[in-house]
């Protein structure tokens, strides 16, 4: 994976605690702080293709108001949002065109 450039600690659903790291490769990785042997989730924009021009992750921030919501900004000026509690769930058709959760 890409070298970690930034990090943020936060809470997910049911009190799970995560470390999010943002990489030069434009990928956000989530780690369970109870064990760092391997990442729990890998978050990418769209299909994860490097040619999407997302850029390196420059900043990460967990929402202080919505538990499990993570924001990432990139060098290319994009802001990416993920609802960690919805990872792995299928989006309803009305939301599917808005991008990944």
Coordinates of N, CA and C in Angstrom, one line a residue:
X1 N 0.8 -1.2 0.0 CA 0.0 0.0 0.0 C 0.8 1.2 0.0
X2 N 0.2 2.4 -0.1 CA 0.9 3.7 0.0 C 1.3 4.0 1.4
X3 N 2.4 4.9 1.4 CA 2.8 5.4 2.7 C 1.8 6.2 3.4
X4 N 1.6 6.1 4.7 CA 0.6 6.8 5.4 C 1.1 8.3 5.5
X5 N 0.2 9.2 5.2 CA 0.5 10.6 5.2 C -0.2 11.4 6.4
X6 N -1.4 10.9 6.8 CA -2.1 11.5 7.8 C -2.9 10.4 8.6
X7 N -3.4 10.7 9.8 CA -4.2 9.8 10.6 C -5.2 10.5 11.4
X8 N -6.2 9.7 11.9 CA -7.2 10.2 12.8 C -7.8 9.1 13.6
X9 N -8.0 9.3 14.9 CA -8.7 8.3 15.7 C -10.1 8.6 15.8
X10 N -11.0 7.6 15.8 CA -12.4 7.8 15.9 C -13.2 6.6 16.3
X11 N -14.5 6.8 16.5 CA -15.4 5.7 16.9 C -16.3 5.3 15.8
X12 N -16.6 4.0 15.8 CA -17.6 3.5 14.8 C -18.8 3.1 15.6
X13 N -19.7 2.3 15.0 CA -20.9 1.8 15.6 C -20.5 0.9 16.8
X14 N -21.4 0.9 17.8 CA -21.2 0.0 19.0 C -19.9 0.2 19.7
X15 N -19.4 1.5 19.6 CA -18.2 1.8 20.4 C -16.9 1.3 19.9
X16 N -16.9 0.7 18.7 CA -15.6 0.3 18.1 C -14.7 1.5 17.9
X17 N -13.4 1.3 18.1 CA -12.5 2.4 18.0 C -11.5 2.1 16.8
X18 N -11.4 3.1 16.0 CA -10.6 3.0 14.8 C -9.5 4.0 14.6
X19 N -8.4 3.6 14.0 CA -7.4 4.5 13.5 C -7.6 4.5 12.0
X20 N -7.8 5.7 11.4 CA -7.9 5.8 9.9 C -6.5 6.4 9.5
X21 N -5.9 5.9 8.4 CA -4.7 6.4 7.8 C -5.0 6.7 6.4
X22 N -4.5 7.9 6.0 CA -4.6 8.3 4.6 C -3.3 8.2 3.9
X23 N -3.3 7.7 2.7 CA -2.0 7.4 2.0 C -1.8 8.3 0.8
X24 N -0.5 8.2 0.3 CA -0.1 8.9 -0.9 C -0.8 8.3 -2.1
X25 N -1.3 7.1 -2.0 CA -1.9 6.4 -3.1 C -3.4 6.7 -3.2
X26 N -3.9 7.7 -2.3 CA -5.3 8.1 -2.4 C -6.3 7.1 -1.7
X27 N -5.7 6.2 -0.9 CA -6.5 5.2 -0.2 C -6.6 5.5 1.3
X28 N -7.7 5.3 1.9 CA -7.9 5.4 3.4 C -8.0 4.0 3.9
X29 N -7.2 3.7 4.9 CA -7.2 2.4 5.6 C -7.7 2.5 7.0
X30 N -8.6 1.6 7.4 CA -9.1 1.6 8.8 C -8.5 0.5 9.5
X31 N -8.1 0.8 10.8 CA -7.5 -0.2 11.6 C -8.2 -0.2 12.9
X32 N -8.5 -1.5 13.5 CA -9.0 -1.6 14.8 C -7.9 -1.4 15.8
X33 N -8.1 -0.4 16.7 CA -7.0 -0.1 17.6 C -6.6 -1.2 18.6
X34 N -7.5 -2.2 18.7 CA -7.2 -3.3 19.6 C -6.2 -4.2 19.0
X35 N -6.1 -4.2 17.7 CA -5.1 -5.1 17.0 C -4.7 -4.4 15.7
X36 N -3.4 -4.2 15.5 CA -2.9 -3.5 14.3 C -2.3 -4.5 13.3
X37 N -2.6 -5.7 13.3 CA -1.9 -6.7 12.5 C -2.2 -6.5 11.0
X38 N -3.5 -6.1 10.7 CA -3.9 -5.7 9.3 C -5.1 -4.9 9.3
X39 N -5.3 -4.1 8.3 CA -6.4 -3.2 8.2 C -7.7 -3.9 8.2
X40 N -8.7 -3.3 8.8 CA -10.1 -3.8 8.9 C -10.8 -3.5 7.5
X41 N -10.6 -2.3 7.0 CA -11.3 -1.9 5.7 C -10.3 -1.0 4.9
X42 N -10.5 -1.1 3.6 CA -9.7 -0.2 2.7 C -10.8 0.6 2.0
X43 N -10.7 1.9 2.1 CA -11.7 2.8 1.4 C -11.1 3.5 0.2
X44 N -11.8 3.3 -0.9 CA -11.3 4.0 -2.1 C -12.5 4.7 -2.8
X45 N -12.2 5.8 -3.5 CA -13.2 6.5 -4.3 C -13.5 5.7 -5.5
X46 N -14.8 5.6 -5.8 CA -15.2 4.9 -7.0 C -14.7 3.4 -7.1
X47 N -14.1 3.0 -8.2 CA -13.6 1.7 -8.3 C -12.2 1.5 -7.8
X48 N -11.6 2.6 -7.3 CA -10.2 2.6 -6.8 C -9.2 2.8 -7.9
X49 N -9.6 3.1 -9.1 CA -8.6 3.2 -10.2 C -7.7 4.5 -9.9
X50 N -6.4 4.3 -10.0 CA -5.5 5.5 -9.8 C -5.7 6.6 -10.8
X51 N -6.3 6.3 -12.0 CA -6.4 7.3 -13.0 C -7.6 8.2 -12.8
X52 N -8.4 8.1 -11.7 CA -9.5 8.9 -11.4 C -9.0 10.3 -10.9
X53 N -7.8 10.5 -10.6 CA -7.2 11.8 -10.3 C -7.6 12.3 -8.9
X54 N -7.9 11.4 -8.0 CA -8.3 11.8 -6.6 C -7.2 12.4 -5.9
X55 N -6.0 11.9 -6.1 CA -4.8 12.5 -5.4 C -4.5 11.9 -4.1
X56 N -3.4 12.2 -3.5 CA -3.1 11.7 -2.2 C -4.0 12.3 -1.1
X57 N -4.2 11.5 -0.1 CA -5.1 11.9 1.0 C -4.3 12.9 1.8
X58 N -4.8 14.1 2.0 CA -4.1 15.2 2.7 C -4.6 15.4 4.2
X59 N -5.8 15.0 4.5 CA -6.4 15.2 5.8 C -7.5 14.3 6.1
X60 N -7.6 13.8 7.3 CA -8.7 12.9 7.7 C -9.3 13.5 9.0
X61 N -10.7 13.4 9.1 CA -11.4 13.9 10.3 C -12.6 13.1 10.5
X62 N -12.8 12.6 11.8 CA -14.0 12.0 12.1 C -15.1 13.0 12.6
X63 N -16.3 12.8 12.2 CA -17.4 13.8 12.6 C -17.6 13.7 14.1
X64 N -17.6 14.9 14.8 CA -17.9 14.9 16.2 C -19.4 14.8 16.5
X65 N -20.2 14.8 15.4 CA -21.7 14.8 15.6 C -22.3 13.5 15.1
X66 N -21.7 12.8 14.1 CA -22.3 11.6 13.6 C -21.2 10.5 13.7
X67 N -21.4 9.7 14.7 CA -20.5 8.6 15.0 C -20.3 7.7 13.8
X68 N -19.1 7.4 13.5 CA -18.8 6.6 12.3 C -18.7 7.2 11.0
X69 N -18.8 8.6 10.9 CA -18.7 9.3 9.7 C -17.3 9.8 9.6
X70 N -16.6 9.5 8.5 CA -15.2 9.9 8.3 C -15.1 10.7 7.0
X71 N -14.4 11.8 7.1 CA -14.2 12.7 6.0 C -12.7 12.7 5.6
X72 N -12.4 12.7 4.3 CA -11.0 12.8 3.8 C -10.9 13.8 2.8
X73 N -9.9 14.6 2.8 CA -9.6 15.6 1.7 C -8.4 15.1 1.0
X74 N -8.3 15.5 -0.3 CA -7.2 15.1 -1.1 C -6.4 16.3 -1.7
X75 N -5.2 16.0 -2.2 CA -4.4 17.1 -2.8 C -5.1 17.6 -4.1
X76 N -6.0 16.9 -4.7 CA -6.7 17.3 -5.9 C -7.9 18.1 -5.6
X77 N -8.2 18.4 -4.3 CA -9.3 19.2 -3.9 C -10.6 18.5 -3.7
X78 N -10.6 17.1 -3.7 CA -11.8 16.4 -3.4 C -12.0 16.2 -1.9
X79 N -13.3 16.1 -1.5 CA -13.7 15.7 -0.2 C -14.5 14.5 -0.3
X80 N -14.0 13.4 0.4 CA -14.7 12.1 0.4 C -15.3 11.8 1.7
X81 N -16.5 11.3 1.8 CA -17.2 11.0 3.0 C -17.6 9.5 3.0
X82 N -17.4 8.9 4.2 CA -17.8 7.5 4.4 C -18.6 7.4 5.7
X83 N -19.6 6.6 5.6 CA -20.4 6.2 6.8 C -19.9 4.8 7.1
X84 N -19.0 4.7 8.1 CA -18.4 3.4 8.4 C -19.4 2.3 8.8
X85 N -20.5 2.7 9.4 CA -21.5 1.8 9.8 C -22.3 1.1 8.6
X86 N -22.1 1.7 7.4 CA -22.8 1.2 6.2 C -21.8 0.5 5.2
X87 N -20.6 0.3 5.6 CA -19.6 -0.4 4.8 C -20.2 -1.8 4.5
X88 N -20.2 -2.2 3.2 CA -20.6 -3.5 2.8 C -22.1 -3.6 2.6
X89 N -22.9 -2.5 2.8 CA -24.3 -2.6 2.5 C -24.5 -2.0 1.1
X90 N -25.5 -2.4 0.4 CA -25.9 -1.9 -0.9 C -26.7 -0.7 -0.8
X91 N -26.4 0.3 -1.6 CA -27.1 1.6 -1.6 C -28.4 1.4 -2.3
X92 N -29.5 2.1 -1.8 CA -30.7 2.2 -2.5 C -30.5 2.9 -3.8
X93 N -31.3 2.6 -4.8 CA -31.1 3.1 -6.2 C -31.1 4.7 -6.2
X94 N -31.8 5.3 -5.3 CA -31.9 6.8 -5.3 C -30.5 7.4 -4.8
X95 N -29.8 6.6 -4.0 CA -28.5 7.1 -3.5 C -27.3 6.6 -4.3
X96 N -27.5 5.6 -5.2 CA -26.4 4.9 -5.9 C -25.6 5.9 -6.7
X97 N -26.2 6.9 -7.3 CA -25.5 7.8 -8.1 C -24.7 8.9 -7.4
X98 N -24.9 8.9 -6.1 CA -24.2 9.9 -5.2 C -22.7 9.5 -4.9
X99 N -22.3 8.3 -5.2 CA -21.0 7.9 -4.9 C -21.0 6.9 -3.8
X100 N -19.8 6.4 -3.4 CA -19.8 5.4 -2.3 C -20.2 6.0 -1.0
X101 N -20.7 5.1 -0.1 CA -21.0 5.6 1.3 C -19.8 5.9 2.1

